[in-house]
Amino acid sequence: FPLYLLLFNIFVYPIAWGGNILFEGQEVNSDVYSLLIPQLFDNKILTVLVFLGGFSAATAMVVIATLSLSTMLSNDVILPIVLRLQHRWTTDRLDISGFLLYVRRLSIAFIILAGYFYHRSYGTNEQLSTIGLIAFSLVIQLTPSLLAGIYWKKANAWGVYAGIIGGFI
């Protein structure tokens, strides 16, 4: 995986360098250099291919994130509540797989709508690097609790709280 990331980033530097040279002194967002460089040289085929690749990657990210979040929401939030309520109402174990599938589909729609309304309300034209730095800082903040959960044999919730506070500090 590190080798894959290294090979992938080999192409980033020439595009960034070329974009900085070609668009020097212009108000051009550096996130779209890969799309603007072939467009500048009137290479329509490469421009369309770059656009389709970016659109495909963005669509895949939305699909994966939405499915992951809906699975987490249904398995970790809604399912325990349903099982607890089911246990109170009856001792019989009912088949709730259809209900869980329905909840997962509703949560997918809710997550996409929430993302859309968030974008419309608070979205700005910030650079992707700013969003990436925020995501990176979140990963760094959660790293101590992740490491404590992996290597600390007697770890518990207080250990995670300590890790999150340590990451925040």
Short mmCIF file of C-alpha atoms in Angstrom, two decimals:
data_model
loop_
_atom_site.label_atom_id
_atom_site.label_comp_id
_atom_site.label_asym_id
_atom_site.label_seq_id
_atom_site.Cartn_x
_atom_site.Cartn_y
_atom_site.Cartn_z
CA PHE A 1 0.00 0.00 0.00
CA PRO A 2 2.76 2.55 0.75
CA LEU A 3 4.36 1.68 -2.59
CA TYR A 4 1.01 2.23 -4.31
CA LEU A 5 0.68 5.65 -2.65
CA LEU A 6 4.23 6.55 -3.64
CA LEU A 7 3.64 5.54 -7.27
CA PHE A 8 0.33 7.40 -7.33
CA ASN A 9 1.93 10.60 -6.03
CA ILE A 10 4.65 10.54 -8.67
CA PHE A 11 2.08 12.03 -11.06
CA VAL A 12 0.96 14.72 -8.64
CA TYR A 13 4.22 16.68 -8.63
CA PRO A 14 4.53 17.24 -12.40
CA ILE A 15 0.88 18.33 -12.64
CA ALA A 16 1.26 20.72 -9.68
CA TRP A 17 4.54 22.07 -11.00
CA GLY A 18 3.19 22.53 -14.52
CA GLY A 19 0.01 24.15 -13.22
CA ASN A 20 2.00 26.59 -11.10
CA ILE A 21 4.07 27.57 -14.15
CA LEU A 22 1.18 27.74 -16.64
CA PHE A 23 -1.25 29.59 -14.38
CA GLU A 24 1.18 31.83 -12.53
CA GLY A 25 -0.44 35.06 -11.41
CA GLN A 26 -3.96 33.86 -12.25
CA GLU A 27 -6.78 33.12 -9.86
CA VAL A 28 -6.91 29.39 -10.63
CA ASN A 29 -7.80 26.77 -8.04
CA SER A 30 -4.92 24.30 -7.87
CA ASP A 31 -7.37 21.43 -7.36
CA VAL A 32 -8.38 21.60 -11.03
CA TYR A 33 -4.92 21.77 -12.63
CA SER A 34 -5.31 18.26 -14.03
CA LEU A 35 -8.46 19.38 -15.84
CA LEU A 36 -7.28 22.84 -16.89
CA ILE A 37 -3.88 21.87 -18.33
CA PRO A 38 -5.25 19.70 -21.18
CA GLN A 39 -8.01 22.26 -21.71
CA LEU A 40 -5.39 25.02 -22.04
CA PHE A 41 -3.69 23.07 -24.83
CA ASP A 42 -7.06 22.38 -26.51
CA ASN A 43 -6.79 18.62 -26.00
CA LYS A 44 -10.49 17.77 -25.81
CA ILE A 45 -10.09 14.00 -25.58
CA LEU A 46 -7.73 14.18 -22.61
CA THR A 47 -9.93 16.83 -20.97
CA VAL A 48 -12.97 14.55 -21.24
CA LEU A 49 -11.00 11.56 -19.94
CA VAL A 50 -9.73 13.55 -16.95
CA PHE A 51 -13.25 14.80 -16.24
CA LEU A 52 -14.70 11.28 -16.44
CA GLY A 53 -11.97 9.94 -14.17
CA GLY A 54 -12.59 12.65 -11.60
CA PHE A 55 -16.36 12.20 -11.82
CA SER A 56 -15.97 8.44 -11.41
CA ALA A 57 -13.71 8.85 -8.38
CA ALA A 58 -16.06 11.38 -6.76
CA THR A 59 -19.06 9.14 -7.36
CA ALA A 60 -17.23 6.14 -5.90
CA MET A 61 -16.28 8.15 -2.81
CA VAL A 62 -19.90 9.21 -2.26
CA VAL A 63 -21.18 5.66 -2.73
CA ILE A 64 -18.60 4.08 -0.41
CA ALA A 65 -18.99 6.73 2.29
CA THR A 66 -22.79 6.59 2.17
CA LEU A 67 -22.93 2.80 2.30
CA SER A 68 -20.42 2.69 5.15
CA LEU A 69 -22.28 5.31 7.16
CA SER A 70 -25.67 3.69 6.57
CA THR A 71 -24.32 0.30 7.65
CA MET A 72 -22.81 1.80 10.79
CA LEU A 73 -26.01 3.69 11.57
CA SER A 74 -28.25 0.66 11.11
CA ASN A 75 -25.94 -1.84 12.88
CA ASP A 76 -24.67 0.30 15.75
CA VAL A 77 -27.56 2.67 16.48
CA ILE A 78 -30.86 1.39 15.18
CA LEU A 79 -30.41 -2.39 15.51
CA PRO A 80 -29.55 -2.31 19.26
CA ILE A 81 -32.60 -0.14 19.91
CA VAL A 82 -34.86 -2.48 17.92
CA LEU A 83 -33.48 -5.57 19.66
CA ARG A 84 -33.93 -3.98 23.08
CA LEU A 85 -37.52 -3.00 22.29
CA GLN A 86 -38.23 -6.41 20.77
CA HIS A 87 -36.97 -8.10 23.93
CA ARG A 88 -39.30 -5.97 26.06
CA TRP A 89 -42.37 -6.65 23.95
CA THR A 90 -41.98 -10.37 23.29
CA THR A 91 -39.70 -13.26 24.05
CA ASP A 92 -40.00 -14.54 20.48
CA ARG A 93 -37.20 -13.70 18.10
CA LEU A 94 -38.75 -12.18 15.03
CA ASP A 95 -37.02 -11.97 11.65
CA ILE A 96 -36.07 -8.31 11.32
CA SER A 97 -33.86 -8.63 8.25
CA GLY A 98 -36.45 -6.97 6.00
CA PHE A 99 -36.88 -4.15 8.49
CA LEU A 100 -33.11 -3.70 8.77
CA LEU A 101 -32.80 -3.52 4.99
CA TYR A 102 -35.57 -0.90 4.89
CA VAL A 103 -33.84 1.10 7.64
CA ARG A 104 -30.55 0.91 5.76
CA ARG A 105 -32.17 2.22 2.59
CA LEU A 106 -33.81 5.07 4.51
CA SER A 107 -30.51 5.93 6.16
CA ILE A 108 -28.81 6.05 2.74
CA ALA A 109 -31.41 8.56 1.54
CA PHE A 110 -31.11 10.53 4.80
CA ILE A 111 -27.29 10.69 4.59
CA ILE A 112 -27.34 11.88 0.98
CA LEU A 113 -30.00 14.49 1.73
CA ALA A 114 -28.13 15.64 4.85
CA GLY A 115 -24.93 16.01 2.80
CA TYR A 116 -26.78 17.97 0.13
CA PHE A 117 -28.42 20.31 2.64
CA TYR A 118 -25.11 20.77 4.46
CA HIS A 119 -23.45 21.70 1.17
CA ARG A 120 -26.22 24.15 0.30
CA SER A 121 -26.17 25.73 3.78
CA TYR A 122 -22.50 25.77 4.74
CA GLY A 123 -20.60 24.70 1.64
CA THR A 124 -17.96 27.03 0.31
CA ASN A 125 -15.53 26.87 -2.56
CA GLU A 126 -12.67 25.93 -0.27
CA GLN A 127 -9.83 24.00 -1.74
CA LEU A 128 -9.81 20.24 -1.34
CA SER A 129 -6.54 20.53 0.54
CA THR A 130 -8.33 22.37 3.35
CA ILE A 131 -10.86 19.56 3.69
CA GLY A 132 -8.03 17.03 3.55
CA LEU A 133 -6.18 18.82 6.36
CA ILE A 134 -9.29 18.74 8.52
CA ALA A 135 -9.73 15.01 7.85
CA PHE A 136 -6.04 14.41 8.56
CA SER A 137 -6.26 16.28 11.87
CA LEU A 138 -9.25 14.11 12.83
CA VAL A 139 -7.27 10.95 12.07
CA ILE A 140 -4.35 12.25 14.13
CA GLN A 141 -6.74 13.06 16.98
CA LEU A 142 -8.16 9.53 16.98
CA THR A 143 -4.79 7.78 16.60
CA PRO A 144 -3.98 7.54 20.34
CA SER A 145 -7.31 5.84 21.09
CA LEU A 146 -6.85 3.50 18.12
CA LEU A 147 -3.38 2.51 19.27
CA ALA A 148 -4.58 2.11 22.85
CA GLY A 149 -7.38 -0.16 21.63
CA ILE A 150 -4.93 -2.31 19.68
CA TYR A 151 -2.00 -2.57 22.11
CA TRP A 152 -3.47 -1.91 25.55
CA LYS A 153 -4.86 -5.23 26.78
CA LYS A 154 -6.96 -3.74 29.59
CA ALA A 155 -8.23 -0.80 27.57
CA ASN A 156 -11.73 0.41 28.22
CA ALA A 157 -13.87 3.45 27.50
CA TRP A 158 -11.79 5.61 29.83
CA GLY A 159 -8.71 4.72 27.82
CA VAL A 160 -10.44 5.87 24.64
CA TYR A 161 -11.51 9.10 26.33
CA ALA A 162 -7.92 9.67 27.47
CA GLY A 163 -6.69 8.97 23.94
CA ILE A 164 -9.15 11.41 22.36
CA ILE A 165 -8.25 14.09 24.91
CA GLY A 166 -4.56 13.41 24.24
CA GLY A 167 -5.14 13.67 20.52
CA PHE A 168 -7.06 16.90 20.97
CA ILE A 169 -4.27 18.41 23.06
#
